[in-house]
Amino acid sequence: MASLSLDDLSALQRENREYQRALQHAVSSLKDRAPSVALESATSSDTLQPSRRTAGDHDLVEELQSEVRRLRRELGQRAKVSSAETHTMCELARNLECTTNEIENKTRALTTAMDTIQDLEQRLAEHTRLGRAKLNLLAQQEKAAALERANSDLLATTARLTTNAEQDAKTKKRYERHLRDASAKLTTALAELAVHEQTRATLSDIEAASRSEKTAIYDQLEEAKTMLARVQKEMGDRIGRREARISQLKMALFDATQDKLALEDRVQHFQLQLESLARTEGKRQEQLAADRSATDERLRLANDAIDRERDRSLLFQREMRKLQQQLMACEEARQADAKRHAQALLGKDKASSYVWDKYVEAVAPTRAPRWASDAPSILPTF
């Protein structure tokens, strides 16, 4: 059985109110009939059997009124249960909406964190590229050091050649026979020396430029090392914060998932409760329909009994009027006989008439029958 919606609960409440108004109308109809039943019971109070039937009608009316009160209480309880269920459904809808909004906010925060992580990764790649550039600068510095070592070797060779020239000057006497060869060698050595001097000057310029470049490269290297250390520290801190944030988001997502599962379980539980309430409400509707049918049958029987009692009361009233007419005729005949008897005794019509009139005025009101005084009150009015 599907769960009841708010529209179904509203329709059920409207049906309950309509049925309650119908019951109130039936009760008011019974109350309107109660005075006529009381009047008929007062009219037939002289007979034993009609009074017993009127008491039975009163018992039936009281039983119907108690049944109506019980139905009213059940309707009130049903209205309270329906109102509580409506309030519960509204609360569940609000809680579900709040949970959905919270999950969406956490999802957006996680998306923002992932975008931030991607941005940090891109920045880390950029800093890595800069570090590689600094490493290339270090390689160039090593090449400059190699050139410096080559210059040192060249200076050592020049010093060695100078030493050789001094030795040649000391042994000039010993090598006179080889003078021309030595002169040629010396010319060649001088040419080579000039070349070496030029090379030395060039190397001095290169060394000065290399020292300045080495200083600049060293400064850049130190700056790059400092920047790399700072970037590594910042990246380490950011990665740590990112890991902590990711852990927090994972825990929050896990908690939200657990809350969502718990909320779904609660919603399912409430749906089962609503289905159970719907089944109970169906049974109550069936019982209420059966009670309504029984009440209608009892009302029909009561109306039939009331109609029968009304007919009997009309018959009793007709018989009462006939008996009253006969009694009045008998009383008139008795008065005429008494008047004639008084006239016969007195012998004078005027005196007997005067005496009889006084007698009637003095005695008749005190001897009037009870039914004569009550007759106008028991006659039906149409």
Coordinates of C-alpha atoms in Angstrom, one line a residue:
M1 CA 0.0 0.0 0.0
A2 CA 1.4 3.4 -1.0
S3 CA 2.1 6.0 1.7
L4 CA -0.5 8.7 2.3
S5 CA 0.4 12.1 1.0
L6 CA -0.5 15.5 2.4
D7 CA -3.4 15.8 -0.1
D8 CA -4.8 12.4 1.0
L9 CA -4.6 13.5 4.7
S10 CA -6.4 16.7 3.9
A11 CA -9.1 14.9 2.0
L12 CA -9.5 12.5 4.9
Q13 CA -9.8 15.4 7.3
R14 CA -12.5 17.0 5.1
E15 CA -14.4 13.7 5.0
N16 CA -14.2 13.5 8.8
R17 CA -15.5 17.0 9.2
E18 CA -18.4 16.3 6.7
Y19 CA -19.3 13.1 8.6
Q20 CA -19.2 15.0 11.9
R21 CA -21.5 17.7 10.5
A22 CA -23.9 14.9 9.3
L23 CA -23.8 13.4 12.8
Q24 CA -24.5 16.8 14.4
H25 CA -27.5 17.2 12.0
A26 CA -28.8 13.8 13.0
V27 CA -28.4 14.6 16.7
S28 CA -30.2 17.9 16.2
S29 CA -33.0 16.1 14.4
L30 CA -33.3 13.7 17.3
K31 CA -33.3 16.6 19.7
D32 CA -36.1 18.3 17.7
R33 CA -38.1 15.1 17.9
A34 CA -37.5 14.7 21.7
P35 CA -40.1 17.4 22.7
S36 CA -42.8 15.8 20.6
V37 CA -41.9 12.4 22.1
A38 CA -42.1 14.0 25.6
L39 CA -45.5 15.6 24.8
E40 CA -46.8 12.3 23.5
S41 CA -45.5 10.6 26.7
A42 CA -47.2 13.2 28.9
T43 CA -50.5 12.7 26.9
S44 CA -50.4 9.0 27.4
S45 CA -49.2 9.0 31.1
D46 CA -52.5 7.6 32.3
T47 CA -51.9 4.3 30.6
L48 CA -49.1 1.8 31.7
Q49 CA -48.1 0.3 28.3
P50 CA -47.6 3.6 26.3
S51 CA -45.4 5.0 29.2
R52 CA -43.2 1.9 29.0
R53 CA -42.8 2.3 25.2
T54 CA -41.9 6.0 25.7
A55 CA -39.2 5.1 28.2
G56 CA -37.9 2.6 25.7
D57 CA -37.8 5.3 23.1
H58 CA -35.8 7.6 25.6
D59 CA -33.4 4.7 26.2
L60 CA -33.0 4.3 22.5
V61 CA -32.4 8.0 22.0
E62 CA -29.8 8.1 24.9
E63 CA -28.1 5.1 23.4
L64 CA -27.9 6.8 20.0
Q65 CA -26.6 10.0 21.6
S66 CA -23.9 8.0 23.5
E67 CA -23.0 6.3 20.2
V68 CA -22.8 9.7 18.5
R69 CA -20.6 11.0 21.3
R70 CA -18.3 8.0 21.0
L71 CA -18.1 8.5 17.2
R72 CA -17.2 12.2 17.9
R73 CA -14.4 11.2 20.2
E74 CA -13.1 8.8 17.6
L75 CA -13.3 11.5 15.0
G76 CA -11.4 13.9 17.3
Q77 CA -8.7 11.3 17.9
R78 CA -8.4 10.7 14.2
A79 CA -8.1 14.4 13.5
K80 CA -5.3 14.7 16.1
V81 CA -3.5 11.7 14.6
S82 CA -3.8 13.1 11.1
S83 CA -2.5 16.5 12.3
A84 CA 0.5 14.9 14.1
E85 CA 1.3 12.9 10.9
T86 CA 1.1 16.0 8.8
H87 CA 3.4 17.8 11.2
T88 CA 5.8 14.9 11.2
M89 CA 5.9 14.8 7.3
C90 CA 6.6 18.5 7.2
E91 CA 9.5 18.1 9.7
L92 CA 10.9 15.2 7.7
A93 CA 10.7 17.3 4.5
R94 CA 12.5 20.2 6.1
N95 CA 15.2 17.9 7.6
L96 CA 15.7 16.3 4.2
E97 CA 16.0 19.7 2.5
C98 CA 18.6 20.9 5.0
T99 CA 20.6 17.7 4.7
T100 CA 20.5 18.0 0.9
N101 CA 21.7 21.6 1.0
E102 CA 24.5 20.7 3.4
I103 CA 25.6 17.8 1.1
E104 CA 25.6 20.2 -1.9
N105 CA 27.7 22.8 0.1
K106 CA 30.2 20.1 1.1
T107 CA 30.3 18.9 -2.5
R108 CA 31.0 22.5 -3.7
A109 CA 33.7 22.9 -1.1
L110 CA 35.3 19.6 -2.2
T111 CA 35.2 20.8 -5.8
T112 CA 36.9 24.1 -4.8
A113 CA 39.5 22.1 -2.9
M114 CA 40.2 19.9 -5.9
D115 CA 40.5 23.0 -8.1
T116 CA 43.0 24.5 -5.6
I117 CA 45.0 21.3 -5.6
Q118 CA 45.2 21.4 -9.4
D119 CA 46.3 25.0 -9.2
L120 CA 49.0 24.1 -6.7
E121 CA 50.2 21.2 -8.8
Q122 CA 50.5 23.6 -11.8
R123 CA 52.5 26.0 -9.6
L124 CA 54.7 23.2 -8.4
A125 CA 55.4 22.2 -12.0
E126 CA 56.4 25.8 -12.8
H127 CA 58.7 25.9 -9.8
T128 CA 60.2 22.6 -10.9
R129 CA 60.9 24.1 -14.3
L130 CA 62.6 27.0 -12.6
G131 CA 64.7 24.6 -10.5
R132 CA 65.8 22.8 -13.7
A133 CA 66.8 26.2 -15.2
K134 CA 68.9 26.8 -12.0
L135 CA 70.5 23.4 -12.4
N136 CA 71.4 24.3 -16.0
L137 CA 73.1 27.5 -14.6
L138 CA 75.0 25.3 -12.2
A139 CA 76.2 23.1 -15.1
Q140 CA 77.4 26.3 -16.9
Q141 CA 79.2 27.3 -13.7
E142 CA 81.0 23.9 -13.7
K143 CA 82.0 24.5 -17.3
A144 CA 83.5 27.9 -16.3
A145 CA 85.4 26.1 -13.6
A146 CA 86.8 23.7 -16.2
L147 CA 87.9 26.6 -18.3
E148 CA 89.6 28.1 -15.3
R149 CA 91.4 24.8 -14.7
A150 CA 92.5 24.9 -18.4
N151 CA 93.8 28.4 -17.9
S152 CA 95.8 27.3 -14.9
D153 CA 97.4 24.5 -17.0
L154 CA 98.2 27.1 -19.7
L155 CA 99.9 29.3 -17.1
A156 CA 101.9 26.3 -15.8
T157 CA 103.0 25.6 -19.4
T158 CA 104.1 29.2 -19.9
A159 CA 106.1 29.1 -16.6
R160 CA 107.7 25.9 -17.8
L161 CA 108.6 27.5 -21.1
T162 CA 110.1 30.5 -19.3
T163 CA 112.2 28.1 -17.2
N164 CA 113.4 26.4 -20.3
A165 CA 114.4 29.7 -21.9
E166 CA 116.5 30.5 -18.8
Q167 CA 118.1 27.1 -19.0
D168 CA 118.8 27.8 -22.7
A169 CA 120.5 31.1 -21.9
K170 CA 122.7 29.4 -19.3
T171 CA 123.7 26.6 -21.7
K172 CA 124.1 29.0 -24.7
K173 CA 127.9 28.4 -24.6
R174 CA 127.4 24.7 -24.7
Y175 CA 125.0 24.8 -27.5
E176 CA 126.9 27.2 -29.7
R177 CA 127.3 24.6 -32.4
H178 CA 123.7 24.3 -32.4
L179 CA 123.2 28.1 -32.5
R180 CA 121.3 28.3 -35.7
D181 CA 119.1 25.5 -34.7
A182 CA 118.7 27.0 -31.3
S183 CA 118.1 30.5 -32.9
A184 CA 115.5 29.0 -35.1
K185 CA 114.0 27.2 -32.1
L186 CA 114.2 30.4 -30.1
T187 CA 112.5 32.4 -32.9
T188 CA 109.8 29.7 -32.9
A189 CA 109.7 29.8 -29.1
L190 CA 109.4 33.6 -29.1
A191 CA 106.6 33.4 -31.7
E192 CA 105.0 30.8 -29.5
L193 CA 105.7 33.0 -26.5
A194 CA 104.0 35.9 -28.1
V195 CA 101.1 33.7 -29.0
H196 CA 101.1 32.5 -25.4
E197 CA 101.2 36.0 -24.1
Q198 CA 98.3 37.0 -26.3
T199 CA 96.5 33.9 -25.1
R200 CA 97.4 34.8 -21.5
A201 CA 95.9 38.3 -21.9
T202 CA 92.8 36.7 -23.5
L203 CA 92.6 34.2 -20.7
S204 CA 92.9 37.1 -18.2
D205 CA 90.0 38.8 -19.8
I206 CA 88.1 35.5 -19.9
E207 CA 89.0 34.9 -16.2
A208 CA 87.8 38.4 -15.2
A209 CA 84.6 37.9 -17.1
S210 CA 84.3 34.4 -15.7
R211 CA 84.8 35.7 -12.2
S212 CA 82.0 38.3 -12.7
E213 CA 79.8 35.7 -14.3
K214 CA 80.7 33.2 -11.6
T215 CA 79.7 35.8 -8.9
A216 CA 76.4 36.6 -10.7
I217 CA 75.8 32.9 -11.2
Y218 CA 76.6 32.2 -7.6
D219 CA 74.2 34.9 -6.4
Q220 CA 71.5 33.6 -8.8
L221 CA 72.2 30.1 -7.5
E222 CA 71.9 31.2 -3.9
E223 CA 68.7 33.1 -4.7
A224 CA 67.4 30.1 -6.6
K225 CA 68.3 27.8 -3.6
T226 CA 66.6 30.2 -1.2
M227 CA 63.5 30.4 -3.5
L228 CA 63.5 26.7 -4.0
A229 CA 63.7 26.0 -0.3
R230 CA 61.0 28.5 0.4
V231 CA 58.8 27.1 -2.4
Q232 CA 59.5 23.6 -1.1
K233 CA 58.5 24.7 2.4
E234 CA 55.4 26.4 1.1
M235 CA 54.5 23.5 -1.0
G236 CA 55.1 21.1 1.9
D237 CA 52.9 23.3 4.1
R238 CA 50.2 23.5 1.4
I239 CA 50.4 19.8 0.7
G240 CA 50.1 19.1 4.4
R241 CA 47.1 21.5 4.7
R242 CA 45.7 20.0 1.5
E243 CA 46.1 16.5 3.0
A244 CA 44.5 17.6 6.2
R245 CA 41.7 19.3 4.3
I246 CA 41.1 16.3 2.2
S247 CA 41.0 14.1 5.3
Q248 CA 38.5 16.5 6.9
L249 CA 36.4 16.5 3.7
K250 CA 36.5 12.7 3.5
M251 CA 35.4 12.5 7.1
A252 CA 32.7 15.1 6.5
L253 CA 31.6 13.3 3.3
F254 CA 31.5 10.0 5.3
D255 CA 29.5 11.6 8.1
A256 CA 27.2 13.1 5.5
T257 CA 26.8 9.8 3.8
Q258 CA 26.0 8.1 7.2
D259 CA 23.5 10.9 8.0
K260 CA 21.9 10.5 4.6
L261 CA 21.6 6.7 5.1
A262 CA 20.2 7.2 8.6
L263 CA 17.8 9.7 7.3
E264 CA 16.7 7.4 4.5
D265 CA 16.2 4.7 7.1
R266 CA 14.1 7.0 9.1
V267 CA 12.1 8.1 6.1
Q268 CA 11.5 4.4 5.2
H269 CA 10.5 3.7 8.8
F270 CA 8.1 6.6 8.7
Q271 CA 6.7 5.4 5.4
L272 CA 6.1 2.0 7.0
Q273 CA 4.4 3.6 9.9
L274 CA 2.3 5.6 7.5
E275 CA 1.4 2.5 5.6
S276 CA 0.4 0.8 8.9
L277 CA -1.6 3.9 9.8
A278 CA -3.3 3.8 6.4
R279 CA -4.2 0.1 6.9
T280 CA -5.5 1.0 10.4
E281 CA -7.4 3.9 9.0
G282 CA -9.0 1.6 6.4
K283 CA -10.1 -0.8 9.1
R284 CA -11.5 2.2 11.1
Q285 CA -13.3 3.4 8.0
E286 CA -14.8 0.0 7.5
Q287 CA -15.8 -0.2 11.2
L288 CA -17.2 3.4 10.9
A289 CA -19.2 2.4 7.9
A290 CA -20.6 -0.6 9.7
D291 CA -21.4 1.6 12.8
R292 CA -23.0 4.1 10.5
S293 CA -25.1 1.4 8.9
A294 CA -26.1 0.1 12.3
T295 CA -26.9 3.7 13.5
D296 CA -29.0 4.3 10.4
E297 CA -30.9 1.1 11.1
R298 CA -31.4 2.1 14.7
L299 CA -32.6 5.5 13.6
R300 CA -35.0 4.0 11.2
L301 CA -36.4 1.6 13.8
A302 CA -36.7 4.5 16.3
N303 CA -38.5 6.6 13.7
D304 CA -40.8 3.7 12.9
A305 CA -41.5 3.3 16.7
I306 CA -42.1 7.0 17.0
D307 CA -44.5 7.0 14.1
R308 CA -46.4 4.1 15.6
E309 CA -46.5 5.8 19.0
R310 CA -47.8 9.0 17.3
D311 CA -50.5 7.1 15.6
R312 CA -51.5 5.4 18.8
S313 CA -51.5 8.8 20.6
L314 CA -53.8 10.2 17.9
L315 CA -56.1 7.3 18.5
F316 CA -56.0 7.8 22.3
Q317 CA -56.7 11.6 21.7
R318 CA -59.8 10.7 19.6
E319 CA -61.0 8.3 22.2
M320 CA -60.4 10.9 24.9
R321 CA -62.4 13.5 23.0
K322 CA -65.2 11.1 22.6
L323 CA -65.2 10.2 26.3
Q324 CA -65.1 13.9 27.1
Q325 CA -68.1 14.6 24.9
Q326 CA -70.0 11.7 26.4
L327 CA -69.1 12.9 29.9
M328 CA -70.2 16.4 29.2
A329 CA -73.5 15.1 27.8
C330 CA -74.0 12.9 30.9
E331 CA -73.2 16.0 33.1
E332 CA -75.7 18.1 31.2
A333 CA -78.3 15.4 31.5
R334 CA -77.6 15.0 35.2
Q335 CA -77.9 18.8 35.7
A336 CA -81.2 18.8 33.8
D337 CA -82.5 15.9 35.9
A338 CA -81.3 17.6 39.1
K339 CA -83.0 20.9 38.0
R340 CA -86.2 19.1 37.2
H341 CA -86.0 17.3 40.5
A342 CA -85.4 20.5 42.4
Q343 CA -88.3 22.2 40.6
A344 CA -90.5 19.3 41.4
L345 CA -89.5 19.5 45.1
L346 CA -89.9 23.2 45.4
G347 CA -92.9 23.6 43.1
K348 CA -91.8 27.0 41.9
D349 CA -89.8 27.4 38.8
K350 CA -88.3 30.8 39.6
A351 CA -87.3 29.9 43.1
S352 CA -86.0 26.5 42.0
S353 CA -84.1 28.1 39.1
Y354 CA -82.5 30.7 41.5
V355 CA -81.6 28.0 44.0
W356 CA -80.2 25.7 41.3
D357 CA -78.1 28.5 39.8
K358 CA -76.6 29.4 43.2
Y359 CA -76.0 25.7 43.8
V360 CA -74.2 25.3 40.5
E361 CA -72.1 28.4 41.1
A362 CA -71.1 27.2 44.6
V363 CA -70.6 23.5 44.0
A364 CA -69.7 23.0 40.3
P365 CA -66.2 24.6 40.4
T366 CA -65.2 22.4 43.4
R367 CA -66.6 19.2 41.9
A368 CA -65.2 19.8 38.3
P369 CA -63.4 16.6 37.2
R370 CA -59.6 16.7 36.8
W371 CA -59.8 15.7 33.2
A372 CA -61.9 18.8 32.4
S373 CA -59.1 21.1 33.6
D374 CA -56.4 19.1 31.8
A375 CA -58.3 18.6 28.6
P376 CA -57.1 21.7 26.8
S377 CA -53.4 20.9 27.5
I378 CA -53.6 17.4 26.2
L379 CA -55.4 18.2 23.0
P380 CA -53.0 18.3 20.0
T381 CA -52.3 21.5 18.2
F382 CA -52.2 21.4 14.5

